[in-house]
Coordinates of C-alpha atoms in Angstrom, one line a residue:
M1 CA 68.4 -88.6 -191.5
S2 CA 65.3 -87.1 -189.9
F3 CA 65.4 -83.9 -187.9
V4 CA 64.9 -85.7 -184.6
A5 CA 67.5 -88.3 -185.3
S6 CA 70.0 -85.6 -186.3
A7 CA 69.2 -83.6 -183.1
V8 CA 69.8 -86.7 -180.9
E9 CA 73.0 -87.6 -182.7
R10 CA 74.3 -84.0 -182.4
M11 CA 73.6 -83.8 -178.7
M12 CA 75.1 -87.3 -178.0
G13 CA 78.3 -86.1 -179.6
T14 CA 78.8 -83.5 -177.0
L15 CA 78.5 -85.9 -174.0
P16 CA 81.4 -87.6 -172.2
G17 CA 81.5 -91.4 -172.6
G18 CA 78.9 -93.3 -170.6
S19 CA 76.6 -90.3 -170.1
S20 CA 72.9 -90.1 -171.0
L21 CA 70.8 -87.3 -172.3
A22 CA 68.1 -85.9 -170.0
Y23 CA 64.4 -86.0 -170.9
R24 CA 63.5 -84.1 -174.1
T25 CA 60.6 -83.8 -176.5
W26 CA 60.3 -82.9 -180.2
C27 CA 57.7 -82.8 -182.8
E28 CA 58.3 -83.9 -186.4
V29 CA 56.1 -82.2 -189.1
L30 CA 56.0 -83.3 -192.7
Y31 CA 54.2 -80.8 -195.0
T32 CA 52.5 -81.8 -198.3
P33 CA 51.2 -78.9 -200.4
K34 CA 47.7 -79.2 -201.8
G35 CA 47.6 -81.2 -205.0
S36 CA 51.1 -82.7 -204.4
N37 CA 52.2 -86.2 -203.4
E38 CA 55.6 -85.1 -202.1
S39 CA 56.1 -84.1 -198.5
K40 CA 58.8 -82.0 -197.0
D41 CA 60.2 -82.2 -193.5
I42 CA 59.7 -78.8 -191.9
S43 CA 60.4 -79.9 -188.4
E44 CA 63.5 -77.7 -188.0
E45 CA 61.7 -74.6 -189.2
I46 CA 58.8 -75.3 -186.9
S47 CA 61.0 -76.0 -183.9
K48 CA 62.5 -72.5 -184.1
Y49 CA 59.1 -70.8 -183.8
L50 CA 56.9 -73.3 -182.1
L51 CA 55.1 -71.9 -179.0
S52 CA 52.7 -74.8 -178.6
L53 CA 51.3 -77.9 -180.3
D54 CA 47.8 -79.1 -179.3
Y55 CA 46.3 -82.4 -180.4
T56 CA 43.0 -84.0 -179.6
D57 CA 42.3 -87.7 -180.1
N58 CA 38.6 -88.7 -179.8
I59 CA 37.4 -92.2 -179.6
E60 CA 34.4 -91.6 -181.9
G61 CA 32.0 -89.0 -183.1
Q62 CA 34.5 -86.2 -183.8
A63 CA 37.5 -86.0 -186.1
D64 CA 40.9 -85.7 -184.4
D65 CA 42.3 -82.2 -184.6
L66 CA 45.7 -80.4 -184.4
S67 CA 46.8 -76.8 -183.7
L68 CA 50.2 -75.3 -184.1
T69 CA 50.9 -71.9 -182.5
L70 CA 54.0 -70.2 -183.8
E71 CA 55.9 -67.0 -183.0
D72 CA 55.9 -64.8 -186.2
R73 CA 57.6 -61.4 -185.5
A74 CA 59.4 -61.8 -188.8
Q75 CA 56.0 -62.3 -190.6
L76 CA 57.3 -65.4 -192.3
W77 CA 54.1 -67.4 -191.9
T78 CA 52.0 -64.6 -193.5
A79 CA 54.3 -64.4 -196.6
D80 CA 56.4 -67.2 -198.2
W81 CA 55.6 -69.7 -195.5
Y82 CA 51.9 -69.2 -195.5
P83 CA 50.3 -72.8 -195.5
Q84 CA 47.7 -73.2 -198.2
R85 CA 44.3 -74.4 -197.0
G86 CA 43.9 -78.1 -197.9
S87 CA 47.6 -78.8 -197.5
K88 CA 48.5 -81.8 -195.4
L89 CA 50.5 -82.2 -192.2
D90 CA 51.8 -85.5 -190.9
V91 CA 52.8 -85.0 -187.3
T92 CA 54.8 -87.2 -184.8
I93 CA 55.8 -86.5 -181.2
Y94 CA 59.1 -87.9 -179.9
T95 CA 60.3 -88.3 -176.3
L96 CA 63.8 -89.2 -175.2
N97 CA 64.4 -90.8 -171.9
R98 CA 61.0 -89.7 -170.5
G99 CA 60.8 -92.3 -167.7
R100 CA 64.4 -93.5 -167.4
L101 CA 67.8 -92.4 -168.6
D102 CA 68.1 -95.6 -170.6
E103 CA 64.6 -95.5 -172.1
G104 CA 65.7 -94.1 -175.4
L105 CA 63.6 -92.5 -178.1
K106 CA 59.9 -93.2 -178.2
S107 CA 57.4 -91.9 -180.8
L108 CA 53.7 -91.3 -181.2
F109 CA 52.3 -90.7 -184.8
L110 CA 49.5 -88.3 -184.3
G111 CA 48.1 -88.8 -187.8
S112 CA 47.6 -87.0 -191.1
F113 CA 45.8 -83.7 -190.9
E114 CA 44.4 -81.2 -193.5
V115 CA 45.0 -77.5 -192.9
D116 CA 41.6 -76.0 -192.3
E117 CA 42.2 -72.5 -190.7
I118 CA 45.0 -70.0 -190.3
E119 CA 44.6 -67.3 -187.6
I120 CA 47.0 -64.3 -187.3
K121 CA 47.3 -62.3 -184.1
M122 CA 49.3 -59.3 -183.1
A123 CA 50.9 -58.2 -179.8
P124 CA 52.6 -60.6 -179.6
A125 CA 52.8 -61.6 -183.3
T126 CA 51.7 -65.2 -183.7
V127 CA 50.1 -67.5 -186.2
Q128 CA 47.9 -70.5 -185.4
I129 CA 47.6 -73.3 -187.9
K130 CA 44.5 -75.4 -187.3
A131 CA 44.1 -78.8 -189.0
V132 CA 41.7 -81.7 -188.9
G133 CA 41.9 -85.4 -189.5
V134 CA 39.2 -85.5 -192.2
T135 CA 39.2 -83.8 -195.6
F136 CA 36.6 -81.1 -196.2
E137 CA 36.7 -81.3 -200.0
S138 CA 35.8 -84.9 -200.5
S139 CA 32.3 -86.1 -201.3
L140 CA 32.3 -87.8 -197.9
R141 CA 31.1 -84.7 -196.1
G142 CA 30.7 -82.1 -198.8
E143 CA 28.1 -83.7 -201.1
K144 CA 24.4 -84.4 -200.4
K145 CA 23.2 -87.7 -201.8
N146 CA 20.0 -89.6 -202.2
R147 CA 20.1 -93.4 -202.6
T148 CA 18.6 -96.6 -201.2
W149 CA 20.1 -100.0 -200.1
E150 CA 18.1 -103.2 -199.9
K151 CA 19.0 -106.5 -198.2
I152 CA 22.6 -105.6 -197.2
T153 CA 24.6 -105.5 -194.0
V154 CA 26.1 -102.6 -192.1
K155 CA 29.6 -103.7 -193.1
K156 CA 28.7 -103.8 -196.8
C157 CA 27.2 -100.3 -196.5
C158 CA 30.4 -99.1 -194.9
E159 CA 32.5 -100.8 -197.7
D160 CA 30.4 -99.1 -200.4
I161 CA 30.8 -95.6 -198.9
A162 CA 34.5 -96.1 -198.2
A163 CA 35.2 -97.3 -201.7
G164 CA 33.2 -94.4 -203.2
N165 CA 35.3 -91.9 -201.3
G166 CA 38.7 -93.5 -202.0
L167 CA 39.1 -94.7 -198.4
T168 CA 39.8 -98.1 -196.9
L169 CA 37.6 -99.7 -194.2
D170 CA 38.9 -101.1 -190.9
W171 CA 36.2 -103.3 -189.4
Y172 CA 36.6 -104.4 -185.7
C173 CA 33.2 -106.0 -185.0
E174 CA 32.2 -109.6 -184.3
N175 CA 28.6 -108.8 -185.3
N176 CA 27.5 -107.5 -188.7
P177 CA 23.8 -106.5 -188.4
P178 CA 21.6 -106.9 -191.4
L179 CA 19.8 -104.0 -193.1
D180 CA 16.6 -104.8 -194.8
H181 CA 16.0 -101.3 -196.2
V182 CA 17.9 -98.1 -195.6
E183 CA 17.7 -94.7 -197.3
Q184 CA 20.1 -91.9 -197.6
S185 CA 18.0 -88.8 -198.1
D186 CA 19.7 -85.5 -198.9
E187 CA 22.6 -86.4 -196.6
S188 CA 26.3 -86.5 -197.0
D189 CA 27.9 -89.9 -196.8
L190 CA 29.4 -89.1 -193.4
E191 CA 26.1 -87.9 -191.9
F192 CA 24.3 -91.0 -193.3
L193 CA 27.0 -93.4 -192.2
K194 CA 27.2 -92.0 -188.6
K195 CA 23.4 -92.7 -188.3
V196 CA 23.6 -96.3 -189.7
V197 CA 26.6 -97.2 -187.5
K198 CA 25.0 -95.7 -184.4
D199 CA 21.7 -97.4 -185.0
A200 CA 23.6 -100.7 -185.2
G201 CA 25.1 -100.0 -181.7
L202 CA 28.6 -99.5 -183.2
C203 CA 31.1 -96.6 -183.4
L204 CA 32.6 -94.8 -186.3
K205 CA 35.9 -92.9 -186.6
V206 CA 37.1 -91.2 -189.8
D207 CA 40.5 -89.9 -190.9
L208 CA 42.1 -88.8 -194.2
K209 CA 42.8 -92.4 -195.3
K210 CA 40.2 -94.7 -193.8
L211 CA 36.9 -95.4 -192.0
T212 CA 37.1 -97.4 -188.8
V213 CA 34.1 -99.1 -187.4
F214 CA 34.3 -100.9 -184.0
D215 CA 32.2 -102.2 -181.2
E216 CA 32.9 -100.4 -177.9
Q217 CA 31.3 -103.2 -175.9
Q218 CA 33.7 -105.7 -177.5
Q219 CA 36.7 -103.4 -177.0
E220 CA 35.8 -103.0 -173.3
K221 CA 36.2 -106.7 -172.8
G222 CA 40.0 -106.5 -173.2
D223 CA 42.6 -106.3 -170.5
A224 CA 43.9 -103.0 -169.2
K225 CA 47.6 -102.3 -169.9
L226 CA 47.6 -99.0 -168.0
F227 CA 47.0 -98.9 -164.2
F228 CA 46.3 -95.6 -162.4
L229 CA 47.1 -95.8 -158.7
H230 CA 45.9 -93.4 -156.1
P231 CA 48.6 -90.8 -155.3
G232 CA 50.8 -91.8 -152.4
L233 CA 51.3 -95.3 -153.6
E234 CA 54.6 -94.7 -155.3
Q235 CA 56.4 -97.5 -153.4
L236 CA 53.7 -100.0 -154.6
A237 CA 54.0 -98.8 -158.2
Q238 CA 57.8 -99.0 -158.1
K239 CA 57.7 -102.5 -156.6
I240 CA 55.5 -103.9 -159.3
Q241 CA 56.7 -101.9 -162.3
D242 CA 59.3 -104.2 -163.9
G243 CA 60.6 -101.7 -166.6
T244 CA 59.6 -103.9 -169.5
D245 CA 56.8 -103.5 -172.1
G246 CA 54.3 -104.9 -169.7
P247 CA 51.6 -103.0 -167.8
R248 CA 52.4 -99.4 -166.9
Y249 CA 51.6 -98.0 -163.5
I250 CA 50.9 -94.3 -163.2
Y251 CA 50.6 -92.6 -159.7
S252 CA 51.6 -89.0 -160.3
F253 CA 48.9 -86.6 -161.5
A254 CA 48.7 -82.8 -161.7
D255 CA 45.0 -83.2 -160.7
Y256 CA 42.0 -85.4 -161.4
Q257 CA 38.3 -85.5 -161.1
L258 CA 35.9 -88.5 -160.5
K259 CA 32.2 -88.2 -161.1
A260 CA 29.2 -90.5 -160.6
K261 CA 25.7 -89.6 -162.0
T262 CA 22.6 -90.5 -160.0
R263 CA 19.9 -89.1 -162.4
D264 CA 18.9 -90.6 -165.7
V265 CA 20.6 -93.9 -164.9
Y266 CA 18.6 -97.2 -165.3
R267 CA 18.7 -100.8 -164.1
A268 CA 16.9 -102.3 -167.0
C269 CA 15.4 -101.5 -170.5
H270 CA 12.0 -102.9 -171.6
V271 CA 11.2 -102.8 -175.3
K272 CA 7.6 -103.3 -176.5
Y273 CA 6.3 -103.0 -180.0
K274 CA 3.0 -103.9 -181.6
K275 CA 3.7 -105.3 -185.1
G276 CA 1.4 -105.3 -188.1
K277 CA -2.4 -105.1 -188.4
E278 CA -2.8 -108.0 -185.9
K279 CA -0.9 -105.9 -183.4
A280 CA 1.2 -108.9 -182.4
V281 CA 3.3 -107.8 -179.4
I282 CA 7.1 -108.2 -179.6
E283 CA 8.9 -107.4 -176.3
A284 CA 12.1 -108.0 -174.4
T285 CA 13.8 -106.8 -171.3
F286 CA 17.5 -106.5 -170.6
V287 CA 18.8 -106.0 -167.0
D288 CA 22.1 -104.6 -166.0
P289 CA 23.7 -107.5 -164.1
S290 CA 25.6 -105.2 -161.7
K291 CA 22.5 -103.3 -160.5
K292 CA 20.2 -104.7 -157.8
E293 CA 17.7 -101.8 -158.0
G294 CA 16.8 -98.8 -160.1
Q295 CA 14.4 -97.6 -162.8
T296 CA 13.4 -99.3 -166.0
L297 CA 13.7 -97.5 -169.3
D298 CA 10.6 -98.1 -171.5
V299 CA 11.2 -98.0 -175.3
S300 CA 8.7 -98.4 -178.1
E301 CA 10.5 -98.8 -181.4
Q302 CA 9.9 -101.0 -184.4
C303 CA 11.2 -104.6 -184.0
E304 CA 10.6 -107.6 -186.2
T305 CA 11.7 -110.3 -183.8
V306 CA 12.2 -110.9 -180.1
A307 CA 16.0 -111.2 -180.8
E308 CA 15.9 -107.8 -182.4
A309 CA 14.0 -106.4 -179.4
E310 CA 16.7 -107.9 -177.1
R311 CA 19.5 -106.2 -179.0
L312 CA 17.6 -102.9 -179.0
A313 CA 17.0 -103.1 -175.2
R314 CA 20.7 -103.8 -174.6
K315 CA 21.7 -100.9 -176.9
K316 CA 19.3 -98.4 -175.4
L317 CA 20.4 -99.2 -171.9
R318 CA 24.0 -98.9 -172.8
E319 CA 23.4 -95.5 -174.4
K320 CA 21.7 -94.2 -171.2
N321 CA 24.2 -95.7 -168.7
K322 CA 27.6 -95.5 -170.3
E323 CA 28.4 -92.1 -168.9
E324 CA 27.3 -93.0 -165.4
V325 CA 30.8 -93.0 -164.0
T326 CA 33.5 -90.7 -165.6
A327 CA 36.9 -89.5 -164.8
A328 CA 39.4 -86.8 -165.9
F329 CA 43.1 -86.8 -165.3
N330 CA 45.7 -84.2 -166.1
L331 CA 49.3 -85.5 -166.0
T332 CA 52.7 -85.4 -167.7
G333 CA 52.5 -86.2 -171.4
D334 CA 53.6 -89.5 -172.8
T335 CA 53.5 -91.4 -176.1
I336 CA 51.5 -94.2 -174.6
Y337 CA 48.1 -92.5 -174.4
A338 CA 45.4 -93.0 -177.0
A339 CA 41.6 -92.9 -177.2
G340 CA 40.2 -96.4 -176.8
Q341 CA 42.8 -97.6 -174.4
L342 CA 41.7 -99.4 -171.3
V343 CA 42.8 -98.2 -167.8
Q344 CA 42.4 -99.9 -164.5
L345 CA 41.9 -97.5 -161.5
Q346 CA 43.1 -98.9 -158.2
H347 CA 42.8 -97.7 -154.6
F348 CA 40.2 -95.0 -155.6
G349 CA 37.5 -96.6 -153.4
V350 CA 34.1 -96.9 -155.1
F351 CA 35.6 -95.5 -158.3
D352 CA 37.9 -98.5 -158.8
G353 CA 37.4 -100.5 -162.0
K354 CA 38.2 -100.7 -165.6
Y355 CA 37.8 -97.5 -167.7
I356 CA 38.1 -96.7 -171.4
I357 CA 39.8 -93.5 -172.6
T358 CA 37.3 -91.4 -174.6
R359 CA 39.5 -88.4 -175.3
V360 CA 43.2 -87.6 -175.2
A361 CA 44.4 -84.0 -175.4
L362 CA 48.2 -83.6 -175.7
R363 CA 50.0 -80.3 -175.4
L364 CA 53.6 -79.7 -176.3
G365 CA 54.9 -76.2 -175.3
G366 CA 56.4 -75.2 -172.0
G367 CA 56.5 -78.9 -171.2
F368 CA 54.6 -81.9 -172.4
T369 CA 51.2 -82.5 -170.8
A370 CA 48.2 -84.8 -171.3
S371 CA 44.5 -84.5 -170.4
L372 CA 42.5 -87.7 -170.4
D373 CA 38.7 -88.2 -170.3
L374 CA 37.6 -91.7 -169.3
R375 CA 34.4 -93.5 -168.5
R376 CA 33.9 -96.7 -166.6
C377 CA 33.3 -99.8 -168.7
L378 CA 29.8 -101.4 -168.4
D379 CA 29.4 -104.9 -167.2
G380 CA 27.9 -107.3 -169.7
Y381 CA 26.5 -104.9 -172.3

């Protein structure tokens, strides 16, 4: 039986019949020494000394990271319990009866992390164990390579690199752009792949076991399962919240910030390229369907066809405009939040609309809190 299950069973045994336990949180930590395939549940040892757990989930571009801060007056973590760099931590957060007394146990697997840094401090005596969701010792990021691909696709390139690094590939894209010629020149596989995926207008996320490639535009077309209501609308939320696994309505926040950019935002993108010795002009324009006025972004990059120019115009406009409207919310922690989720903001005036979570920061210690960064989804591109 796991540490968390044992803790719940032990506490339930002390309650009179028909009673329910109040809201509680735990973290489960499985430790795998470097070079071993066998993990050990160290949750009980961690729970005695844990001051805080900090976890960050990024939608793309950066690896997820984890930090455990532990009290160490007995200097256990600098002696027999010292975690070797390169060891692995599998971490899960559990909540019991967070929203209702009959909600039961909920969990969120944060992921697998490789221990990267150990920091010791005195007065008070603490140890901080930092870990990241990508290995430092694999060739994926530690080895510079030179090679060339001809007549392949972005997916095939990703498959080759995943297989070469002992990883699997999760591909969540309807489109699979062709690559006529692409060179990896004195770059790690990760550096090179980030560039290939970005140039294709797609997103890359890496963890210890897999590469994930997805299309943000495609993801933004989904339906929001989380609804953030303006504070003061508790009665509305309670009226429409049915207590099932349907949409969740959140109306209580520690604080929040909404921001709209007015500079470096464009209505359209015009691509123009003169091809070959004949200087044949290839051009295309994409216009944001939600904007009635604004500047046009001019781009001059190599394109072989009008269709390719249209895709480039759409991609470049998206890159410029996707951070136009952003939001940040600090609220009580929950197991439901993850980067990539869609959130509908309601009753926030001009800031209403569908947003995507770009970053989740969870903190367990002196309570359970969440900090969310969001950006408003673009319309049609």
